[in-house]
Amino acid sequence: MTNVPETFGSLVFNDSVMKERLPKDIYKSLQKTIKEGLKLDITLANVVANAMKDWAIEKGATHYTHWFQPMTGVTAEKHDSFISPQSDGSILMEFSGKELIQGEPDASSFPSGGLRATFEARGYTAWDPTSYAFIKENSLCIPTAFCSYGGEVLDKKTPLLRSMELVSKEAVRVLHAIGDKEVTRVASTVGPEQEYFLVDKELFKKRKDLVYTGRTLFGAKPPKGQELEDHYFGAIKPRVMAYMEELNEELWKLGIYAKTEHNEVAPSQHELAPIFSTTNLATDHNQLTMEIMKKVADRHGLVCLLHEKPFAGVNGSGKHNNWSLGTNTGKNLFDPSKKPSENKQFLLFLAAVIKAVDDHQDLLRVSVASAGNDHRLGANEAPPAIISIFLGSELEEVVKAIVSGTSRKDGEAALMITGVDTLPDFMKDTTDRNRTSPFAFTGNKFEFRSLGSSFSISGPNIVLNTIMADALSEIADKLEAASDIDAEIAKIVKETLTAHMRILFNGNNYSEEWVIEAEKRGLLNLKTTADALPYFIKDKNIKLFTKHKIFSESEIRSRCELLLEGYCKQINIEALTMVEMSHKEIYPAAAAYTKVLADSASSKAALGIDVSSDSDVVLLKKISTLQNSLSQKTATLEDVLLHLYDSEGAEEQADYVRDTVLPAMQELRVSGDELETLVGRAYWPYPTYGDLLF
Ligand code: ADP
Ligand code: MG
């Protein structure tokens, strides 16, 4: 076993390394720059860059790269070496402050949704000093934001940083207004739990669908599924164990707090949970985690699948976004606490979340929309597309008491300002957890459970921080204008909770009744990505984001366009892959097998046996019929795809994909899967679900 404390963070240019390697005054100025979010001065940057370079070279690095998060959802890098040739033919290893602060990747190949005309395709990357530099495969990686020269945001980091600033500012306003003057900053924190599948690499390579799309597009159900529930927390197989060990080690070196790993509900499915950190760091770390999960798997003869739904009929993978707000004085703002004086603060922030989620159900839904995630949401394995909040029965009682103005329980002291004197200890007992809720209070944080496993957590957290800040801002306005602050707090809490009770739901989110009930309550039910994405550009949302300077209107429109296009492209690739598998693999396999059956029947007939009702012939007929329908459905899908781009608008194209392409794919799959159950194993061209999962 490795020495964990020694390994941990060994590839990160973190605070302790900076302290050790930077001159005292430089270290102090850098700390100040980071803490106060100031602009980095070039002389400071030169010293930091040089120290970084020396440290990186000692660790074996030869190159450096600005590491950024364009709209593709994966990270991007452009590597340059430290080598700087000298006039005498020798070389120096150099890295300047300018190179640290700003880079110029050739940005034209990254999607921008039409934001940059090609003649001004250049963008620049700028160091985000709140996220530490680290070493990955002999390169010093510098976490950066990515913008165009026109100032438009082209990445997922910049708006996240803006939303963090925003929610900090508004939360501090509220805290100051209610008398907590010590706080100067509030950080949004996240712990993302990551689910994934591991499959054998050799088997993976034999499946075109997995290779091209990350999910199986065909595949009959195996006799054994997840119904035995023997997988959850089950013994982790030795190969997987070895994988996890190495993965932990790699992540620890990068200062990522990987904590628990256990088997999830589905066969071959696992989960990794880090210890939470600030949203920005958690986002960088989650991106790195996903990348390293794949790399380490490769070394173990495995492939790590991060797709939301790799296998039909088997639970898919999600990402639980545990989110909270913490002050620089060490207080978690969602901690109910035992002190009555802190209850009002808790209830104010609780009221703000409830208002934020109810007012912006659409944006939360938009933030988790993708072709892959559509297979999970509402399919009895993940929360439904309807957004609601689970508070737990005790806290919901408190809320109801405040709304109705009654005492919480008989015999309890009279109501204090906010309706409760002390709050009960919520949900120490994990049995009170509602696993079906999309947005659940879990004691001192909220768990947003609708994210897909392959997502960058940036988008959902931009939304969470922004909508929370918006609600807090409204509350702060009222508090700052109040003459009797306690009366105002009580009024705000009561009014806000009363107005947004409909968003609270403690029951079973998977049930049919909830769908009906939610509709009665007027809650949104945006079932698919094509339904959800257009909400992004609704007036209300453009106003929200532009008011708070998170996105400009053109940035919102271009992002929406990009997401819609991405949805269509992804499903188009899936459909084309199905067509290819049908023509090149499934049909020929069926033909080869029917030939064997036909040969067998004719040899029997040659011996004078009556084969009119012989099993060879019966099976042959069955398979032939299926072959015909496979062939027809493939032709239909091909035809459907020809018209994908008939309409001009991205919204119309997405509707077409949802209403016409996906159903045609489903039809084709049925024939393919039926053939799989009938054609002999030796003739079947790709590994089955049974092969892949057990
Ligand atoms: P569980 O009981 O569900 O295992 P944990 O307390 O282990 O809950 O937390 C699950 C995830 O939530 C972990 O990633 C953890 O780090 C994270 N988490 C805990 N507290 C916070 C917080 N204040 N802010 C954000 N995430 C948190
Ligand atoms: Mg969880």
PDB file of N, CA, C and O in Angstrom, residues 295-318:
ATOM      1  N   LYS A 295      -8.804   6.341 -18.268  1.00  0.00           N
ATOM      2  CA  LYS A 295      -7.403   5.970 -18.524  1.00  0.00           C
ATOM      3  C   LYS A 295      -6.981   4.766 -17.696  1.00  0.00           C
ATOM      4  O   LYS A 295      -6.325   3.848 -18.193  1.00  0.00           O
ATOM      5  N   VAL A 296      -7.333   4.789 -16.416  1.00  0.00           N
ATOM      6  CA  VAL A 296      -6.929   3.685 -15.548  1.00  0.00           C
ATOM      7  C   VAL A 296      -7.630   2.395 -15.986  1.00  0.00           C
ATOM      8  O   VAL A 296      -7.021   1.320 -16.001  1.00  0.00           O
ATOM      9  N   ALA A 297      -8.869   2.505 -16.386  1.00  0.00           N
ATOM     10  CA  ALA A 297      -9.606   1.317 -16.843  1.00  0.00           C
ATOM     11  C   ALA A 297      -8.854   0.665 -17.997  1.00  0.00           C
ATOM     12  O   ALA A 297      -8.675  -0.558 -18.032  1.00  0.00           O
ATOM     13  N   ASP A 298      -8.377   1.491 -18.912  1.00  0.00           N
ATOM     14  CA  ASP A 298      -7.662   0.995 -20.077  1.00  0.00           C
ATOM     15  C   ASP A 298      -6.453   0.146 -19.666  1.00  0.00           C
ATOM     16  O   ASP A 298      -6.179  -0.880 -20.268  1.00  0.00           O
ATOM     17  N   ARG A 299      -5.755   0.573 -18.623  1.00  0.00           N
ATOM     18  CA  ARG A 299      -4.579  -0.178 -18.159  1.00  0.00           C
ATOM     19  C   ARG A 299      -4.953  -1.517 -17.534  1.00  0.00           C
ATOM     20  O   ARG A 299      -4.103  -2.369 -17.342  1.00  0.00           O
ATOM     21  N   HIS A 300      -6.217  -1.659 -17.159  1.00  0.00           N
ATOM     22  CA  HIS A 300      -6.645  -2.906 -16.529  1.00  0.00           C
ATOM     23  C   HIS A 300      -7.463  -3.778 -17.469  1.00  0.00           C
ATOM     24  O   HIS A 300      -8.171  -4.682 -17.030  1.00  0.00           O
ATOM     25  N   GLY A 301      -7.379  -3.482 -18.757  1.00  0.00           N
ATOM     26  CA  GLY A 301      -8.133  -4.273 -19.726  1.00  0.00           C
ATOM     27  C   GLY A 301      -9.630  -4.043 -19.605  1.00  0.00           C
ATOM     28  O   GLY A 301     -10.440  -4.895 -19.959  1.00  0.00           O
ATOM     29  N   LEU A 302      -9.983  -2.878 -19.074  1.00  0.00           N
ATOM     30  CA  LEU A 302     -11.402  -2.564 -18.892  1.00  0.00           C
ATOM     31  C   LEU A 302     -11.733  -1.281 -19.647  1.00  0.00           C
ATOM     32  O   LEU A 302     -10.843  -0.523 -20.028  1.00  0.00           O
ATOM     33  N   VAL A 303     -13.035  -1.060 -19.838  1.00  0.00           N
ATOM     34  CA  VAL A 303     -13.467   0.228 -20.362  1.00  0.00           C
ATOM     35  C   VAL A 303     -14.463   0.799 -19.361  1.00  0.00           C
ATOM     36  O   VAL A 303     -15.343   0.089 -18.868  1.00  0.00           O
ATOM     37  N   CYS A 304     -14.279   2.066 -19.032  1.00  0.00           N
ATOM     38  CA  CYS A 304     -15.192   2.737 -18.114  1.00  0.00           C
ATOM     39  C   CYS A 304     -16.258   3.443 -18.939  1.00  0.00           C
ATOM     40  O   CYS A 304     -15.950   4.304 -19.755  1.00  0.00           O
ATOM     41  N   LEU A 305     -17.517   3.052 -18.730  1.00  0.00           N
ATOM     42  CA  LEU A 305     -18.619   3.673 -19.467  1.00  0.00           C
ATOM     43  C   LEU A 305     -19.265   4.745 -18.596  1.00  0.00           C
ATOM     44  O   LEU A 305     -19.733   4.455 -17.499  1.00  0.00           O
ATOM     45  N   LEU A 306     -19.283   5.955 -19.110  1.00  0.00           N
ATOM     46  CA  LEU A 306     -19.895   7.048 -18.349  1.00  0.00           C
ATOM     47  C   LEU A 306     -21.253   7.446 -18.934  1.00  0.00           C
ATOM     48  O   LEU A 306     -21.889   8.374 -18.451  1.00  0.00           O
ATOM     49  N   HIS A 307     -21.677   6.748 -19.975  1.00  0.00           N
ATOM     50  CA  HIS A 307     -22.978   7.051 -20.573  1.00  0.00           C
ATOM     51  C   HIS A 307     -24.088   6.850 -19.542  1.00  0.00           C
ATOM     52  O   HIS A 307     -23.981   5.990 -18.670  1.00  0.00           O
ATOM     53  N   GLU A 308     -25.148   7.651 -19.659  1.00  0.00           N
ATOM     54  CA  GLU A 308     -26.255   7.575 -18.704  1.00  0.00           C
ATOM     55  C   GLU A 308     -27.031   6.262 -18.804  1.00  0.00           C
ATOM     56  O   GLU A 308     -27.663   5.844 -17.840  1.00  0.00           O
ATOM     57  N   LYS A 309     -27.015   5.651 -19.972  1.00  0.00           N
ATOM     58  CA  LYS A 309     -27.822   4.436 -20.109  1.00  0.00           C
ATOM     59  C   LYS A 309     -27.114   3.466 -21.057  1.00  0.00           C
ATOM     60  O   LYS A 309     -27.538   3.285 -22.198  1.00  0.00           O
ATOM     61  N   PRO A 310     -26.052   2.822 -20.596  1.00  0.00           N
ATOM     62  CA  PRO A 310     -25.331   1.914 -21.494  1.00  0.00           C
ATOM     63  C   PRO A 310     -26.156   0.683 -21.866  1.00  0.00           C
ATOM     64  O   PRO A 310     -25.986   0.135 -22.949  1.00  0.00           O
ATOM     65  N   PHE A 311     -27.057   0.249 -20.981  1.00  0.00           N
ATOM     66  CA  PHE A 311     -27.790  -0.997 -21.222  1.00  0.00           C
ATOM     67  C   PHE A 311     -29.283  -0.798 -20.967  1.00  0.00           C
ATOM     68  O   PHE A 311     -29.657  -0.328 -19.888  1.00  0.00           O
ATOM     69  N   ALA A 312     -30.103  -1.174 -21.935  1.00  0.00           N
ATOM     70  CA  ALA A 312     -31.550  -1.093 -21.718  1.00  0.00           C
ATOM     71  C   ALA A 312     -31.944  -2.122 -20.667  1.00  0.00           C
ATOM     72  O   ALA A 312     -31.348  -3.196 -20.586  1.00  0.00           O
ATOM     73  N   GLY A 313     -32.914  -1.786 -19.847  1.00  0.00           N
ATOM     74  CA  GLY A 313     -33.413  -2.748 -18.865  1.00  0.00           C
ATOM     75  C   GLY A 313     -32.526  -2.888 -17.636  1.00  0.00           C
ATOM     76  O   GLY A 313     -32.808  -3.677 -16.739  1.00  0.00           O
ATOM     77  N   VAL A 314     -31.420  -2.166 -17.608  1.00  0.00           N
ATOM     78  CA  VAL A 314     -30.512  -2.184 -16.464  1.00  0.00           C
ATOM     79  C   VAL A 314     -30.378  -0.730 -16.008  1.00  0.00           C
ATOM     80  O   VAL A 314     -30.261   0.161 -16.847  1.00  0.00           O
ATOM     81  N   ASN A 315     -30.409  -0.488 -14.699  1.00  0.00           N
ATOM     82  CA  ASN A 315     -30.322   0.896 -14.220  1.00  0.00           C
ATOM     83  C   ASN A 315     -29.153   1.654 -14.831  1.00  0.00           C
ATOM     84  O   ASN A 315     -28.063   1.119 -14.940  1.00  0.00           O
ATOM     85  N   GLY A 316     -29.407   2.883 -15.204  1.00  0.00           N
ATOM     86  CA  GLY A 316     -28.361   3.709 -15.792  1.00  0.00           C
ATOM     87  C   GLY A 316     -27.517   4.395 -14.729  1.00  0.00           C
ATOM     88  O   GLY A 316     -27.638   4.105 -13.540  1.00  0.00           O
ATOM     89  N   SER A 317     -26.665   5.308 -15.172  1.00  0.00           N
ATOM     90  CA  SER A 317     -25.765   5.995 -14.248  1.00  0.00           C
ATOM     91  C   SER A 317     -26.082   7.479 -14.148  1.00  0.00           C
ATOM     92  O   SER A 317     -26.334   8.133 -15.148  1.00  0.00           O
ATOM     93  N   GLY A 318     -26.020   7.970 -12.937  1.00  0.00           N
ATOM     94  CA  GLY A 318     -26.260   9.389 -12.704  1.00  0.00           C
ATOM     95  C   GLY A 318     -25.125   9.998 -11.910  1.00  0.00           C
ATOM     96  O   GLY A 318     -24.088   9.368 -11.685  1.00  0.00           O
TER      97      GLY A 318
END
